[in-house]
Short mmCIF file of C-alpha atoms in Angstrom, two decimals:
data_model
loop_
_atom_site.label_atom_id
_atom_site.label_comp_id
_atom_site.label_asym_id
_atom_site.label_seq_id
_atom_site.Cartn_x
_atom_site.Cartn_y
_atom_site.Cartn_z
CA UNK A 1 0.00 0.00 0.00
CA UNK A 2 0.44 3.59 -0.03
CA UNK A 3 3.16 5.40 3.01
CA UNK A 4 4.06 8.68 4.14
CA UNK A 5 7.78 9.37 4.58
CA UNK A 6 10.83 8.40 3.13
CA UNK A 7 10.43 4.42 3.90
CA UNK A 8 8.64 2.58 1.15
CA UNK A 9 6.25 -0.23 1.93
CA UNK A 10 8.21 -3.59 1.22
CA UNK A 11 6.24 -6.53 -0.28
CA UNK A 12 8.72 -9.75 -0.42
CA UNK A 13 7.81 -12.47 -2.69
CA UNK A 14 9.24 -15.57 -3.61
CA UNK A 15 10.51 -16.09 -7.06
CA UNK A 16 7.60 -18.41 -8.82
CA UNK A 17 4.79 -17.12 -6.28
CA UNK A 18 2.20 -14.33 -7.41
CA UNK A 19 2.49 -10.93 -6.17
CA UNK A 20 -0.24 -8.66 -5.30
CA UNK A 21 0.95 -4.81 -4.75
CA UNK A 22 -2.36 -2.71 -3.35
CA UNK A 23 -2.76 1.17 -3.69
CA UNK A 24 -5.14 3.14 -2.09
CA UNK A 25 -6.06 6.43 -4.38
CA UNK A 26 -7.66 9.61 -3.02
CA UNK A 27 -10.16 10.92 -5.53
CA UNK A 28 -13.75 9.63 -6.44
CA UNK A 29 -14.04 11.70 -9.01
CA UNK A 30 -10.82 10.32 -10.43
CA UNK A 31 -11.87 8.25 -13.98
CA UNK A 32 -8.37 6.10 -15.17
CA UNK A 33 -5.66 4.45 -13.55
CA UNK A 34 -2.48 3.21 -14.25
CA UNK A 35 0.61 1.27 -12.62
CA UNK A 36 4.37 2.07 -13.68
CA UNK A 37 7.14 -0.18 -13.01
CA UNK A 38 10.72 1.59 -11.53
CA UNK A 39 13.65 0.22 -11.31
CA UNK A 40 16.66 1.62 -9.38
CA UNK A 41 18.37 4.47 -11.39
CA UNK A 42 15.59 4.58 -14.21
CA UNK A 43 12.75 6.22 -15.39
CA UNK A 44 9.10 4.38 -14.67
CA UNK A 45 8.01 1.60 -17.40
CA UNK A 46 4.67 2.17 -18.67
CA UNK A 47 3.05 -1.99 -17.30
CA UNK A 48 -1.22 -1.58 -17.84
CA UNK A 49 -3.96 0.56 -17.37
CA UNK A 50 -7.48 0.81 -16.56
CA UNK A 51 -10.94 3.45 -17.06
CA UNK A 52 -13.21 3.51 -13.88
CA UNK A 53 -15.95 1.91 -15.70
CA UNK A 54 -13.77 -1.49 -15.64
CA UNK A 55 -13.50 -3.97 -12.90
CA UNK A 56 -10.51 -6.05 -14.51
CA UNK A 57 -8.12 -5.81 -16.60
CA UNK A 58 -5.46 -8.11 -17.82
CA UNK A 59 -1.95 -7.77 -19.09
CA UNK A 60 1.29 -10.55 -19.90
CA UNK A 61 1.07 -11.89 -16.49
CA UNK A 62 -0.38 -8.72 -14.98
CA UNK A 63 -3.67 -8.21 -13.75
CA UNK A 64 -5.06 -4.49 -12.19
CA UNK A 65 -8.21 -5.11 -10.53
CA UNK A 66 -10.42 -1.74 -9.12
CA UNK A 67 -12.38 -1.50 -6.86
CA UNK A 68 -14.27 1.60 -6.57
CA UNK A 69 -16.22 1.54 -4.04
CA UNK A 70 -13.32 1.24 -1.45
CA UNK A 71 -10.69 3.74 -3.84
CA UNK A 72 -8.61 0.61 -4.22
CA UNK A 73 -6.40 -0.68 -7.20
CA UNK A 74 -4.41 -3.52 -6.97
CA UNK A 75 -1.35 -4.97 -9.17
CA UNK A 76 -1.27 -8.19 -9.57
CA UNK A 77 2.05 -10.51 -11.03
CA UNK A 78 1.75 -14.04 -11.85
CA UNK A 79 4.86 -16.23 -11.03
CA UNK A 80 6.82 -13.34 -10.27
CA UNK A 81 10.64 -13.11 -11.54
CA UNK A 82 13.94 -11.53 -10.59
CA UNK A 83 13.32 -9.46 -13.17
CA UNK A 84 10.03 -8.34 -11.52
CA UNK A 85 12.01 -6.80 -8.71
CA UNK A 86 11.24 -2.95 -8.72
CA UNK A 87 9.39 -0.13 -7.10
CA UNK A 88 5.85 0.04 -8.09
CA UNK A 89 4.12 3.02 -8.43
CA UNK A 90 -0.23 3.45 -9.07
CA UNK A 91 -1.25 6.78 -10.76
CA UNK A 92 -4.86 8.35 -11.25
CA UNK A 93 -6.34 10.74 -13.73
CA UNK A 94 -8.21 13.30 -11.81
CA UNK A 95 -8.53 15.98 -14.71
CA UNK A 96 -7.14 16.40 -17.94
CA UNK A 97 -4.12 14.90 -18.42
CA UNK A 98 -2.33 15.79 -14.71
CA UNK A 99 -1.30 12.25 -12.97
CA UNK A 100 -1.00 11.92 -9.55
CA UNK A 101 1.26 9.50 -8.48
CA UNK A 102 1.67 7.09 -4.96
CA UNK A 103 4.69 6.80 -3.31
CA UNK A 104 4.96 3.23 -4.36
CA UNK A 105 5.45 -0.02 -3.22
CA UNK A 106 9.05 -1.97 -3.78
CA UNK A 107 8.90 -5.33 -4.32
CA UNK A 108 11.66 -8.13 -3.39
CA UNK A 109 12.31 -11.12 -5.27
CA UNK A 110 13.22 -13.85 -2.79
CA UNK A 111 15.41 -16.98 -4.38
CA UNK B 1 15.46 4.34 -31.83
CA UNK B 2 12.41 5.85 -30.94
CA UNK B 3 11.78 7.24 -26.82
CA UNK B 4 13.05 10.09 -24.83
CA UNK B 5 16.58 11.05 -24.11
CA UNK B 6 17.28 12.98 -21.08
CA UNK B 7 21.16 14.56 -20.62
CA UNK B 8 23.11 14.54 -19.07
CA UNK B 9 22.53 11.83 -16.32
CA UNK B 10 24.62 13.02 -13.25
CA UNK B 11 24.41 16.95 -12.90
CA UNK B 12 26.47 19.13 -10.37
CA UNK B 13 25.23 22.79 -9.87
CA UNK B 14 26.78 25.57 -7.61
CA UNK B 15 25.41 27.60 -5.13
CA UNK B 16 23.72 30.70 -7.49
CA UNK B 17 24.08 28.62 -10.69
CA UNK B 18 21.21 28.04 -13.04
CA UNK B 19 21.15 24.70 -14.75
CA UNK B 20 19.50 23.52 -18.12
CA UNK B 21 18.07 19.95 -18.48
CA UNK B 22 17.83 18.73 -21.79
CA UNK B 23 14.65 16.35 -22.90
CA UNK B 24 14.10 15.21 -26.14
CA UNK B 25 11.47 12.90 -28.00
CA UNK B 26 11.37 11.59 -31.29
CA UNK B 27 7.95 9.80 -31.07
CA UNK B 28 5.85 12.82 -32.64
CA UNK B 29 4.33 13.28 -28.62
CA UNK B 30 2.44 17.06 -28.26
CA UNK B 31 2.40 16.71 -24.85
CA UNK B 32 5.61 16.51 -22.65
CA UNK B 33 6.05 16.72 -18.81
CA UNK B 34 8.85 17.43 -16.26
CA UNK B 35 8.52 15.20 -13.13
CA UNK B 36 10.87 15.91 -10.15
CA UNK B 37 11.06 12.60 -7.43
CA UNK B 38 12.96 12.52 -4.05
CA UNK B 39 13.81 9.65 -2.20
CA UNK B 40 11.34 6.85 -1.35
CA UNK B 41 8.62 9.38 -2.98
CA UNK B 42 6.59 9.17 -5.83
CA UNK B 43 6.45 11.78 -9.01
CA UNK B 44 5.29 15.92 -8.84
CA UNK B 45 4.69 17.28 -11.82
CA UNK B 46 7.06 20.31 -12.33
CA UNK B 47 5.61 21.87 -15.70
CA UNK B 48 3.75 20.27 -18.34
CA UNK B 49 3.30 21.18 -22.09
CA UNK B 50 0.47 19.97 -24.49
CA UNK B 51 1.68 21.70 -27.62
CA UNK B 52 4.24 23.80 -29.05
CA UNK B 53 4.72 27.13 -27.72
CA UNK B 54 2.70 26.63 -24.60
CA UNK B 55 3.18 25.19 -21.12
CA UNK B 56 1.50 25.60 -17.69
CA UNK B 57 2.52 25.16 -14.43
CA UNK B 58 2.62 21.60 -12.09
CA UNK B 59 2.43 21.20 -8.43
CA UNK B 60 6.06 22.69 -8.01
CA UNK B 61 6.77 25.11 -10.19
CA UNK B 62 8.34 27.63 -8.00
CA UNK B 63 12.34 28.01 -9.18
CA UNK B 64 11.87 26.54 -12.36
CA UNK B 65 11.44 27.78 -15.92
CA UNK B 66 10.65 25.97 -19.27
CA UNK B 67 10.60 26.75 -22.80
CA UNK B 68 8.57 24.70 -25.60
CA UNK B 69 10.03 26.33 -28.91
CA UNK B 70 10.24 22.69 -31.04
CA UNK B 71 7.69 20.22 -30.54
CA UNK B 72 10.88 17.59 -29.75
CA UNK B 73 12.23 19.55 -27.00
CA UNK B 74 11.26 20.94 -23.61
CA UNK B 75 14.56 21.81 -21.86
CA UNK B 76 13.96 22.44 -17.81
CA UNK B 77 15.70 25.36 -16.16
CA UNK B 78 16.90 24.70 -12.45
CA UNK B 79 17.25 28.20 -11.38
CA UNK B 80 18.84 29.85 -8.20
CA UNK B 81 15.84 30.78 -6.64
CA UNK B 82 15.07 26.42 -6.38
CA UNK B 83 16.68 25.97 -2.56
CA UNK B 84 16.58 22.35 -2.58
CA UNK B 85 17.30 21.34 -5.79
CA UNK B 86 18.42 17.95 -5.72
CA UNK B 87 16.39 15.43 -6.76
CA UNK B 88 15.75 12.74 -9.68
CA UNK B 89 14.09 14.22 -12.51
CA UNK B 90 11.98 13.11 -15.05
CA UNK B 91 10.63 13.90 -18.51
CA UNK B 92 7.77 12.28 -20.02
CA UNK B 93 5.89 12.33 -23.01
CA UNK B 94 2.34 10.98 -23.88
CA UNK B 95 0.17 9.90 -26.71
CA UNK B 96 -3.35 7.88 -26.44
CA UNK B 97 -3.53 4.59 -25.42
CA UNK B 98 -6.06 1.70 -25.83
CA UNK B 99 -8.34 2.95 -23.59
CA UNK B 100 -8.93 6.19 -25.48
CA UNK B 101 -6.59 7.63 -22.34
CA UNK B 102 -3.25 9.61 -22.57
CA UNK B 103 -0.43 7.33 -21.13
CA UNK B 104 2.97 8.73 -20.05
CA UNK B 105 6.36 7.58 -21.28
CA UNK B 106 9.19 8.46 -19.00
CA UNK B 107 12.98 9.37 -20.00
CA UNK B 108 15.66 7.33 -18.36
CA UNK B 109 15.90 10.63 -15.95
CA UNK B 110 18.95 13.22 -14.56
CA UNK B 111 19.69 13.48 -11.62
CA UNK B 112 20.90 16.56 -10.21
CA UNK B 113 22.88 17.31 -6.66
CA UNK B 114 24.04 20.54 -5.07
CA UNK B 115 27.95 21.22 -4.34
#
């Protein structure tokens, strides 16, 4: 989930398992969603998106599911990789085209 | 090789100095974006342009200047009025995606620290 401060939220997976990253968001009036991948020293990866009038939506071994009528979006990564291993960011679309973007989630790859 | 190039990577800038970050696209994008991210936080948008000629102001705009003369470029001005200027930052572009939506593209970032 979502944190204030300088410490991200950790989510440790091991390598083969699914991962599910949650985000909380902050606007109801806010109408598309997206997640971005991050790794260390680069800029975020575009990974899938999703319109408020969606439940689901599915991706190469990605699935965002929303849930509206808690504000939640989660991330979800089937038989996660080292390669997976990243800091995870959700975005939403309040107005326009001005993102507002979490403070992300990292995620560990465990051997 | 189509995407955004930011330069240079690793930035230095005195006390008083301003500094110019360079962002360019070659994937025909009208709108482009300056991000700026600190530690274990997530993105604020800096300035944003949707076309040529024209930008607004972000979150954070205070100590920072843009221009938007070629619809490839939007170089970001660190100036000496920004007190805490270092930071990773980001340029993005967008174009429409699938869902009839504008999705952002990021550069691979600069990031810039104070002497």
């Amino acid at each position: 989930g979502e944190s204030v401060g300088l410490h991200l939220p950790t989510l440790s997976v091991q390598e083969g398992d699914n991962s599910i990253i949650n985000c909380a968001y902050s606007n109801s009036a806010s109408d598309y969603f997206i997640w971005y991948k991050q790794e260390s020293g680069k800029g975020p990866q575009f990974i899938i998106d999703i319109r408020s009038n969606m439940d689901k939506r599915q991706g190469q071994r990605v699935t965002v599911l929303l849930n509206k009528t808690v504000k939640h979006l989660s991330l979800q990564i089937a038989a996660t990789q080292p390669g997976d291993s990243a800091v995870y960011f959700c975005a939403e679309n309040i107005r326009g085209d001005k993102i507002i973007f979490g403070k992300g989630t990292r995620l560990h790859i465990l051997p | 090789d189509g995407g955004i190039t930011q330069s240079p990577k690793y930035l230095f800038r005195k006390e008083g100095q301003n500094v110019t970050l360079s962002c360019e696209q070659n994937l025909n994008h009208d709108a482009m974006y300056w991000y700026r991210q600190d530690p274990g936080q997530g993105l604020r948008l800096i300035y944003y342009s949707q076309i040529v000629n024209d930008f607004q102001k972000g979150d954070i705009a205070e100590g920072y200047s843009v221009s938007r003369e070629k619809k490839e470029s939007f170089p970001l001005t660190v100036t000496s009025a920004q007190k805490n200027p270092t930071a990773f930052y980001l340029c993005a572009s967008s174009r429409q995606g699938s869902l009839g939506k504008n999705i952002q593209y990021f550069g691979a970032g600069t990031r810039l620290s104070v002497l």
